[in-house]
Coordinates of C-alpha atoms and ligand atoms in Angstrom, one line a residue:
X1 CA 95.9 178.5 157.2
X2 CA 98.7 178.4 159.7
X3 CA 99.2 180.9 162.6
X4 CA 101.9 182.8 160.6
X5 CA 99.8 182.8 157.5
X6 CA 102.9 181.7 155.6
X7 CA 102.4 178.0 155.0
X8 CA 99.8 175.2 155.0
X9 CA 101.8 172.8 157.1
X10 CA 99.9 170.4 159.4
X11 CA 101.5 171.7 162.6
X12 CA 99.7 169.3 164.9
X13 CA 101.2 166.4 162.8
X14 CA 104.6 168.1 163.0
X15 CA 104.4 168.5 166.7
X16 CA 103.4 164.8 167.0
X17 CA 106.5 163.9 164.9
X18 CA 108.6 165.6 167.6
X19 CA 107.3 162.9 170.1
X20 CA 107.9 163.8 173.8
X21 CA 109.7 167.1 173.1
X22 CA 107.8 170.0 174.6
X23 CA 106.1 172.3 172.2
X24 CA 104.1 175.4 172.5
X25 CA 101.2 176.0 170.0
X26 CA 98.9 178.4 171.9
X27 CA 98.7 181.5 169.7
X28 CA 99.4 184.2 172.4
X29 CA 102.5 182.3 173.6
X30 CA 103.8 181.6 170.1
X31 CA 103.4 185.3 169.3
X32 CA 105.2 186.3 172.4
X33 CA 108.1 183.9 171.5
X34 CA 108.2 185.3 168.0
X35 CA 109.1 188.8 169.2
X36 CA 112.4 190.4 170.1
X37 CA 113.2 194.1 170.7
X38 CA 112.6 195.0 167.0
X39 CA 110.1 197.7 168.2
X40 CA 113.0 200.0 169.2
X41 CA 112.8 200.9 165.5
X42 CA 109.7 202.6 164.1
X43 CA 110.7 201.3 160.7
X44 CA 110.8 197.6 161.9
X45 CA 107.8 198.1 164.1
X46 CA 105.8 198.9 161.0
X47 CA 107.3 196.0 159.0
X48 CA 107.4 193.3 161.6
X49 CA 104.5 193.8 164.0
X50 CA 102.5 191.0 162.4
X51 CA 105.4 188.6 162.1
X52 CA 104.8 185.3 163.9
X53 CA 106.0 181.7 164.0
X54 CA 103.8 178.7 163.9
X55 CA 105.1 176.4 166.7
X56 CA 107.8 176.6 169.4
X57 CA 109.9 173.6 170.3
X58 CA 111.7 173.5 173.6
X59 CA 114.4 170.8 173.5
X60 CA 116.0 170.0 176.8
X61 CA 119.3 168.5 175.6
X62 CA 121.4 167.8 172.6
X63 CA 119.6 164.6 171.7
X64 CA 116.2 166.3 171.7
X65 CA 117.7 169.3 169.7
X66 CA 119.1 166.8 167.2
X67 CA 115.6 165.2 166.7
X68 CA 114.0 168.7 166.2
X69 CA 116.6 169.5 163.6
X70 CA 116.2 166.2 161.7
X71 CA 112.4 166.5 161.7
X72 CA 112.3 170.1 160.7
X73 CA 114.8 169.3 157.9
X74 CA 112.7 166.4 156.7
X75 CA 109.6 168.5 156.6
X76 CA 111.5 171.5 155.0
X77 CA 110.4 173.9 157.7
X78 CA 111.9 177.3 158.3
X79 CA 113.6 177.4 161.7
X80 CA 114.5 180.4 163.9
X81 CA 116.6 180.0 167.0
X82 CA 115.7 181.9 170.1
X83 CA 117.6 182.6 173.3
X84 CA 116.4 185.4 175.5
X85 CA 114.7 187.3 172.6
X86 CA 116.5 190.5 173.4
X87 CA 118.0 191.2 170.0
X88 CA 117.4 194.6 168.6
X89 CA 117.0 194.3 164.8
X90 CA 114.4 191.7 164.5
X91 CA 117.2 189.2 164.5
X92 CA 115.1 186.5 166.1
X93 CA 111.9 187.3 164.3
X94 CA 110.6 184.4 162.1
X95 CA 110.1 186.3 158.8
X96 CA 108.8 183.2 157.0
X97 CA 106.9 181.8 160.0
X98 CA 107.7 178.2 160.8
X99 CA 109.4 176.7 163.9
X100 CA 111.0 178.6 166.7
X101 CA 113.6 176.6 168.7
X102 CA 113.8 177.9 172.2
X103 CA 117.3 177.2 173.4
X104 CA 117.0 178.2 177.1
X105 CA 116.7 174.7 178.5
X106 CA 120.0 173.6 176.9
X107 CA 121.8 175.5 179.5
X108 CA 124.4 173.5 181.4
X109 CA 127.7 174.9 182.6
X110 CA 129.9 172.1 181.5
X111 CA 133.3 173.1 183.0
X112 CA 134.9 176.0 184.8
X113 CA 138.6 175.9 184.1
X114 CA 141.4 178.1 185.3
X115 CA 140.9 180.7 182.6
X116 CA 138.0 179.4 180.5
X117 CA 134.4 178.1 180.7
X118 CA 132.6 175.5 178.7
X119 CA 128.9 176.2 178.6
X120 CA 125.8 175.3 176.6
X121 CA 124.2 178.0 174.4
X122 CA 121.0 178.4 176.3
X123 CA 122.6 179.4 179.6
X124 CA 121.5 182.7 181.0
X125 CA 124.4 185.1 181.2
X126 CA 123.7 186.3 184.7
X127 CA 123.7 182.7 186.0
X128 CA 126.9 182.0 184.1
X129 CA 128.6 185.0 185.6
X130 CA 127.4 184.2 189.1
X131 CA 128.9 180.6 188.8
X132 CA 132.1 182.0 187.5
X133 CA 132.4 184.6 190.3
X134 CA 132.0 181.8 192.8
X135 CA 135.2 180.5 191.3
X136 CA 137.0 183.9 191.2
X137 CA 136.4 184.4 187.5
X138 CA 133.9 186.3 185.2
X139 CA 133.2 186.8 181.5
X140 CA 135.5 189.5 180.0
X141 CA 132.5 190.9 178.1
X142 CA 128.7 190.6 178.5
X143 CA 125.7 192.6 177.3
X144 CA 123.7 195.0 179.4
X145 CA 120.9 192.4 179.0
X146 CA 123.0 189.9 181.1
X147 CA 119.9 189.3 183.3
X148 CA 117.7 188.1 180.3
X149 CA 120.0 187.0 177.5
X150 CA 121.5 183.7 176.7
X151 CA 125.2 183.2 176.0
X152 CA 124.4 181.6 172.7
X153 CA 122.2 184.5 171.7
X154 CA 125.0 186.9 172.6
X155 CA 127.5 185.0 170.5
X156 CA 125.1 184.7 167.6
X157 CA 123.6 188.2 167.7
X158 CA 125.7 190.5 169.9
X159 CA 129.0 192.2 169.6
X160 CA 130.3 193.6 172.9
X161 CA 129.1 195.4 176.0
X162 CA 130.2 195.6 179.7
X163 CA 133.9 194.8 179.6
X164 CA 134.5 196.0 176.0
X165 CA 136.4 199.0 177.4
X166 CA 139.3 196.8 178.4
X167 CA 138.7 193.5 176.7
X168 CA 137.5 194.6 173.2
X169 CA 134.7 193.0 171.3
X170 CA 133.6 189.4 171.1
X171 CA 135.3 189.1 167.7
X172 CA 138.7 190.1 169.1
X173 CA 140.8 187.0 169.1
X174 CA 140.8 184.9 172.2
X175 CA 137.5 186.0 173.7
X176 CA 135.7 183.1 172.0
X177 CA 137.9 179.9 172.2
X178 CA 135.7 177.6 170.3
X179 CA 132.1 177.1 169.2
X180 CA 130.3 173.7 168.9
X181 CA 127.8 173.9 166.1
X182 CA 125.1 171.6 164.8
X183 CA 124.4 171.7 161.1
X184 CA 120.9 171.9 159.5
X185 CA 121.1 168.7 157.5
X186 CA 119.3 165.4 157.2
X187 CA 122.0 164.0 159.4
X188 CA 123.2 167.0 161.4
X189 CA 127.0 167.2 161.9
X190 CA 128.5 168.4 165.2
X191 CA 131.4 170.7 164.4
X192 CA 133.9 172.4 166.7
X193 CA 135.0 175.7 165.2
X194 CA 138.2 177.3 166.3
X195 CA 140.5 180.1 165.2
X196 CA 139.2 182.1 162.2
X197 CA 136.4 179.6 161.7
X198 CA 134.7 181.1 164.7
X199 CA 133.9 184.2 162.7
X200 CA 131.8 182.2 160.2
X201 CA 129.1 181.7 162.9
X202 CA 129.7 184.4 165.4
X203 CA 127.4 187.4 164.7
X204 CA 125.8 185.6 161.8
X205 CA 122.4 185.9 163.5
X206 CA 121.9 182.1 163.5
X207 CA 121.5 182.0 159.7
X208 CA 124.1 179.3 159.2
X209 CA 124.3 177.0 162.2
X210 CA 123.0 176.1 165.5
X211 CA 125.3 177.0 168.3
X212 CA 125.1 174.2 170.9
X213 CA 128.0 175.0 173.2
X214 CA 131.2 177.0 173.4
X215 CA 134.4 177.6 175.3
X216 CA 134.9 181.2 176.3
X217 CA 137.9 183.0 177.9
X218 CA 137.3 184.1 181.5
X219 CA 139.2 186.8 183.5
X220 CA 139.7 187.3 187.3
X221 CA 136.6 188.8 188.9
X222 CA 137.0 192.1 190.9
X223 CA 135.2 194.0 193.5
X224 CA 133.5 196.2 191.0
X225 CA 132.2 199.6 192.2
X226 CA 129.3 201.3 190.5
X227 CA 130.4 204.9 190.1
X228 CA 128.5 208.0 188.8
X229 CA 129.9 211.5 188.4
X230 CA 128.0 214.5 187.1
X231 CA 129.1 217.5 185.0
X232 CA 127.8 220.9 183.8
X233 CA 128.4 220.1 180.2
X234 CA 128.3 217.0 178.0
X235 CA 131.8 217.7 176.6
X236 CA 133.2 217.7 180.2
X237 CA 131.6 214.3 180.9
X238 CA 133.0 213.1 177.5
X239 CA 136.5 214.3 178.3
X240 CA 136.3 212.6 181.7
X241 CA 135.1 209.4 180.0
X242 CA 137.9 209.5 177.6
X243 CA 140.5 210.1 180.3
X244 CA 139.1 207.2 182.4
X245 CA 139.0 204.8 179.4
X246 CA 142.6 205.8 178.4
X247 CA 144.3 205.8 181.8
X248 CA 146.8 202.9 182.0
X249 CA 146.9 200.6 185.0
X250 CA 143.2 200.8 185.9
X251 CA 140.7 197.9 186.1
X252 CA 137.5 199.1 184.4
X253 CA 134.5 197.2 183.2
X254 CA 132.4 200.1 181.9
X255 CA 132.8 203.7 180.9
X256 CA 129.7 205.5 179.5
X257 CA 128.6 209.1 179.2
X258 CA 125.0 210.2 179.1
X259 CA 123.5 213.6 178.1
X260 CA 121.5 215.2 180.9
X261 CA 118.3 215.2 178.7
X262 CA 118.5 211.3 178.6
X263 CA 119.6 211.0 182.3
X264 CA 116.3 212.8 183.2
X265 CA 114.6 209.5 182.3
X266 CA 116.7 207.5 184.8
X267 CA 113.9 207.5 187.4
X268 CA 115.7 205.2 189.8
X269 CA 118.6 207.6 190.1
X270 CA 116.4 210.7 190.3
X271 CA 116.8 211.3 194.1
X272 CA 120.6 210.8 193.9
X273 CA 121.5 213.1 191.1
X274 CA 121.0 216.8 190.6
X275 CA 118.6 217.8 187.7
X276 CA 120.2 218.8 184.4
X277 CA 123.6 217.2 185.0
X278 CA 125.5 215.2 182.4
X279 CA 126.7 211.8 183.6
X280 CA 129.8 209.7 183.6
X281 CA 129.0 206.1 184.5
X282 CA 131.7 203.6 185.4
X283 CA 132.3 200.2 186.8
X284 CA 135.8 200.3 188.3
X285 CA 137.7 198.1 190.7
X286 CA 137.4 199.2 194.4
X287 CA 141.1 200.3 194.4
X288 CA 140.4 202.6 191.4
X289 CA 137.5 204.6 192.8
X290 CA 139.8 207.4 194.0
X291 CA 141.2 207.7 190.4
X292 CA 137.6 207.8 189.0
X293 CA 136.8 210.7 191.4
X294 CA 140.1 212.5 190.5
X295 CA 139.5 212.2 186.8
X296 CA 135.9 213.5 187.2
X297 CA 137.1 216.4 189.3
X298 CA 139.8 217.3 186.8
X299 CA 137.1 217.7 184.2
X300 CA 135.0 219.8 186.5
X301 CA 132.7 217.0 187.7
X302 CA 131.7 215.7 191.1
X303 CA 131.3 212.1 192.3
X304 CA 127.6 211.4 193.0
X305 CA 127.6 207.7 193.8
X306 CA 130.1 204.9 194.5
X307 CA 128.4 201.6 195.6
X308 CA 129.4 198.0 195.4
X309 CA 127.0 195.3 194.1
X310 CA 125.5 194.5 197.5
X311 CA 125.0 198.2 198.3
X312 CA 123.3 198.8 194.9
X313 CA 120.9 195.9 195.7
X314 CA 120.2 197.2 199.2
X315 CA 119.5 200.6 197.6
X316 CA 117.1 198.9 195.1
X317 CA 119.3 200.0 192.2
X318 CA 120.4 197.9 189.3
X319 CA 124.0 197.8 188.2
X320 CA 125.1 200.9 186.3
X321 CA 125.4 198.5 183.3
X322 CA 121.6 198.8 183.1
X323 CA 121.9 202.5 182.4
X324 CA 124.3 201.8 179.5
X325 CA 124.4 200.4 176.0
X326 CA 120.9 199.7 174.7
X327 CA 119.4 200.0 178.1
X328 CA 119.8 203.8 177.8
X329 CA 117.3 204.0 175.0
X330 CA 115.0 201.5 176.7
X331 CA 114.7 203.7 179.8
X332 CA 113.6 206.6 177.6
X333 CA 111.3 204.5 175.5
X334 CA 109.5 203.3 178.6
X335 CA 108.3 206.8 179.1
X336 CA 108.3 208.4 175.6
X337 CA 107.3 206.1 172.7
X338 CA 108.2 208.7 170.1
X339 CA 111.9 208.1 170.3
X340 CA 114.3 205.7 168.6
X341 CA 118.0 205.3 168.4
X342 CA 121.1 204.9 166.2
X343 CA 124.4 203.1 166.4
X344 CA 127.3 205.4 165.6
X345 CA 131.0 204.9 165.7
X346 CA 133.3 207.7 167.0
X347 CA 136.7 206.9 165.5
X348 CA 140.0 207.6 167.1
X349 CA 141.3 210.1 167.9
X350 CA 138.2 211.2 169.8
X351 CA 137.5 214.9 170.1
X352 CA 134.9 216.2 172.6
X353 CA 134.8 219.5 170.7
X354 CA 133.7 217.8 167.5
X355 CA 131.1 215.8 169.5
X356 CA 129.9 219.1 171.1
X357 CA 129.7 220.9 167.8
X358 CA 127.5 218.1 166.3
X359 CA 125.4 218.1 169.5
X360 CA 124.7 221.8 168.7
X361 CA 123.7 220.9 165.1
X362 CA 121.2 218.4 166.3
X363 CA 119.7 220.4 169.1
X364 CA 116.9 218.5 171.0
X365 CA 116.4 216.1 168.1
X366 CA 119.3 213.8 168.9
X367 CA 120.5 213.2 172.4
X368 CA 123.9 211.6 172.7
X369 CA 125.2 208.8 174.9
X370 CA 128.7 207.3 174.4
X371 CA 130.2 204.0 175.3
X372 CA 134.0 203.8 175.3
X373 CA 135.3 200.5 174.0
X374 CA 138.3 199.0 172.4
X375 CA 138.0 197.8 168.8
X376 CA 140.9 195.8 167.5
X377 CA 142.9 197.2 170.4
X378 CA 142.1 200.9 169.6
X379 CA 140.0 203.0 172.0
X380 CA 136.9 204.3 170.1
X381 CA 133.5 205.6 171.1
X382 CA 130.1 204.1 170.3
X383 CA 127.4 206.8 170.3
X384 CA 123.9 205.2 170.9
X385 CA 121.9 208.5 170.7
X386 CA 118.2 208.8 171.5
X387 CA 116.6 210.2 168.4
X388 CA 113.3 212.0 168.3
X389 CA 111.6 210.2 165.4
X390 CA 109.5 212.3 162.9
X391 CA 109.8 210.3 159.6
X392 CA 111.9 207.7 157.9
X393 CA 113.3 210.4 155.6
X394 CA 114.5 212.5 158.5
X395 CA 116.0 209.4 160.3
X396 CA 118.1 208.7 157.2
X397 CA 119.0 212.5 156.9
X398 CA 120.3 212.3 160.5
X399 CA 122.3 209.2 159.6
X400 CA 123.7 211.1 156.6
X401 CA 124.7 214.1 158.8
X402 CA 126.5 211.8 161.2
X403 CA 128.4 210.2 158.3
X404 CA 129.2 213.6 156.7
X405 CA 130.8 214.5 160.0
X406 CA 133.0 211.4 159.9
X407 CA 131.0 209.2 162.3
X408 CA 130.0 205.9 160.5
X409 CA 126.5 204.6 161.3
X410 CA 125.4 200.9 161.6
X411 CA 121.8 201.1 160.6
X412 CA 119.7 199.5 163.4
X413 CA 116.4 200.0 161.4
X414 CA 116.8 196.9 159.2
X415 CA 116.5 193.2 159.8
X416 CA 118.5 192.4 156.7
X417 CA 122.0 191.3 157.9
X418 CA 123.8 192.9 154.9
X419 CA 122.2 196.3 155.6
X420 CA 123.2 196.6 159.3
X421 CA 126.6 196.9 160.9
X422 CA 128.5 195.1 158.2
X423 CA 127.2 197.3 155.3
X424 CA 128.0 194.4 152.9
X425 CA 127.3 190.7 152.6
X426 CA 129.7 188.5 154.6
X427 CA 130.3 185.8 152.1
X428 CA 132.1 183.6 154.7
X429 CA 128.7 183.5 156.5
X430 CA 126.9 182.6 153.3
X431 CA 129.5 180.0 152.2
X432 CA 129.0 178.4 155.7
X433 CA 125.2 178.6 155.2
X434 CA 125.6 176.6 151.9
X435 CA 127.8 174.1 153.7
X436 CA 125.8 173.8 157.0
X437 CA 122.2 174.7 155.9
X438 CA 122.0 174.0 152.2
X439 CA 118.2 174.2 152.1
X440 CA 118.4 177.7 153.6
X441 CA 116.0 176.9 156.4
X442 CA 117.8 178.8 159.2
X443 CA 116.5 182.3 160.0
X444 CA 115.3 182.6 156.4
X445 CA 114.7 186.0 154.9
X446 CA 117.4 187.7 156.9
X447 CA 120.0 187.7 154.1
X448 CA 119.1 189.3 150.8
X449 CA 122.3 188.0 149.1
X450 CA 121.5 184.4 149.9
X451 CA 118.9 184.3 147.2
X452 CA 121.6 185.3 144.7
X453 CA 124.3 182.8 145.8
X454 CA 122.3 179.8 147.1
X455 CA 122.9 177.8 143.9
X456 CA 126.7 178.4 143.9
X457 CA 129.3 176.1 145.4
X458 CA 130.5 177.1 148.8
X459 CA 134.1 177.9 147.5
X460 CA 132.6 180.2 144.8
X461 CA 130.5 182.0 147.4
X462 CA 133.6 182.4 149.7
X463 CA 135.6 183.8 146.8
X464 CA 133.2 186.8 146.6
X465 CA 134.3 188.0 150.1
X466 CA 135.8 191.5 149.6
X467 CA 138.8 192.5 151.7
X468 CA 136.7 194.6 154.1
X469 CA 136.5 195.1 157.8
X470 CA 133.4 193.5 159.3
X471 CA 131.0 195.5 161.5
Ligands
LIG1 C1 118.0 196.7 176.5 C2 119.0 196.0 175.6 C3 120.3 196.1 175.8 C4 121.3 195.5 175.0 N1 122.6 195.6 175.3 C5 123.5 195.0 174.5 C6 124.9 195.0 174.7 O1 125.3 195.6 175.7 N2 125.7 194.4 173.9 C7 125.3 193.7 172.8 O2 126.1 193.2 172.0 N3 124.0 193.6 172.5 C8 123.1 194.2 173.3 N4 121.7 194.1 173.1 C9 121.3 193.2 172.0 C10 121.0 191.8 172.6 O3 120.6 191.8 173.9 C11 122.2 190.9 172.8 O4 122.7 190.7 171.5 C12 121.9 189.6 173.5 O5 123.1 189.1 173.9 C13 121.1 188.6 172.7 O6 120.9 187.4 173.4 P1 119.5 186.7 173.4 O7 119.7 185.4 174.1 O8 118.4 187.5 173.9 O9 119.4 186.4 171.9 P2 118.1 186.4 170.9 O10 117.6 187.8 170.8 O11 117.2 185.3 171.3 O12 118.8 186.0 169.5 C14 119.7 186.8 168.9 C15 120.1 186.2 167.6 O13 120.9 185.0 167.8 C16 120.2 183.9 167.2 N5 120.4 182.7 168.1 C17 120.0 182.6 169.4 N6 120.4 181.5 170.0 C18 121.2 180.9 169.0 C19 121.9 179.7 169.0 N7 122.0 178.8 170.0 N8 122.6 179.3 167.8 C20 122.6 180.2 166.8 N9 121.8 181.3 166.7 C21 121.2 181.7 167.9 C22 118.8 184.3 167.0 O14 118.2 183.6 165.9 C23 118.9 185.7 166.7 O15 119.3 185.9 165.3 C24 120.8 194.7 173.9 C25 119.4 194.7 173.6 C26 118.5 195.3 174.5 C27 117.1 195.2 174.2

């Protein structure tokens, strides 16, 4: 039986068919390359802990990648693409075992233009930003996992992050200029998707195409200053965050607020912050630090830290981004394994009193942390609370409470694409899967709806798409 226990394929023969292309077959390494950050969720931890691929292929260039695809297709082998493996919902977990294609060696920065970059999917995001900064540019948006994640994994699995406060989400028009995609067919096609076609592969979790390269918008880089202010109450921090995110004429890259009970886990900041203080974190341009301090003071807060990147490094501190988005939960999870998290939208107009009232309802069971972002041009909040887990039933009760209060929740405790942020099947994704991966080999098991539509024609599948906002 194979390592995954899911098939009886002769993996040594398959690896031999890949010729000189590097493969990994040692069980501990294959297991390591089969995991992402699914374990944030106790529900997924239970379901996916034993999930494992059978072999990892590490193509170095497009030619080798093409050969891996052709061979896997000929052998009818399930394929899961992997970048940095930092996805949160088991996105990169090989549910049906099979082949994992590690993309990190296909990582060339192909061209840095005046306001764009062409780059291969496996490029590490930190390295990409460093190269761009040397040319006076940077990515408008990147995840807090910049240090570990690949740009292809971010486009396939992510949605926004540092920069979303001013530049919106990846899906906002213009952030992704084009995607070069290889299809999973006997003779893979190389397609360049532009305009609305980008949406059929972006955030589709690699279920319908292999992103080989892309062109992304870039913006001028700034002298970003890591700023932290502290407050007596969470609602004061929230009000300051809202004012900072709303203020016209500022250059901001990040605006986050963190409950004091979460901030207590920020060990690296311990000596710099008073105990029991609620935080406003910001990355603002050097010329806007005064405004940051004024906004904090107007809400009753005080500036605790303002350091540029070099000063943060000298102080052995990571960027404030690494205290934001899903890093916040990670810092708590490192110490306390009994917690988990949720992803909650705070629609406009945002109201700190409503947030404070719900905070009271939850007591110590749910600790809030908000990111301020622009979604379709509108300023909204994303609450990524740390939740004290007791049972699945209670977790879903908490979700129901949030939704009753008018805060929609994207369930991060499922690895089924239809059940997460989108809350419905994206039939454009599935029609593209039929066109680009007709055998359903890519990231199989992640779409429940695929089983129902896989024998339909692509146009028929597309016609099922309801007129709904994606998530
Ligand atoms: C601590 C922490 C913080 C995070 N912060 C953020 C954040 O700020 N913003 C955010 O959006 N997300 C965030 N995430 C989620 C995740 O880090 C991002 O989505 C990240 O960009 C994924 O990149 P990766 O290279 O690790 O992708 P992986 O985890 O390797 O893959 C993600 C998905 O993309 C697919 N995939 C990978 N490469 C390709 C390819 N070339 N072609 C097609 N499909 C592919 C995989 O099969 C998988 O479904 C965070 C996660 C953690 C654990």
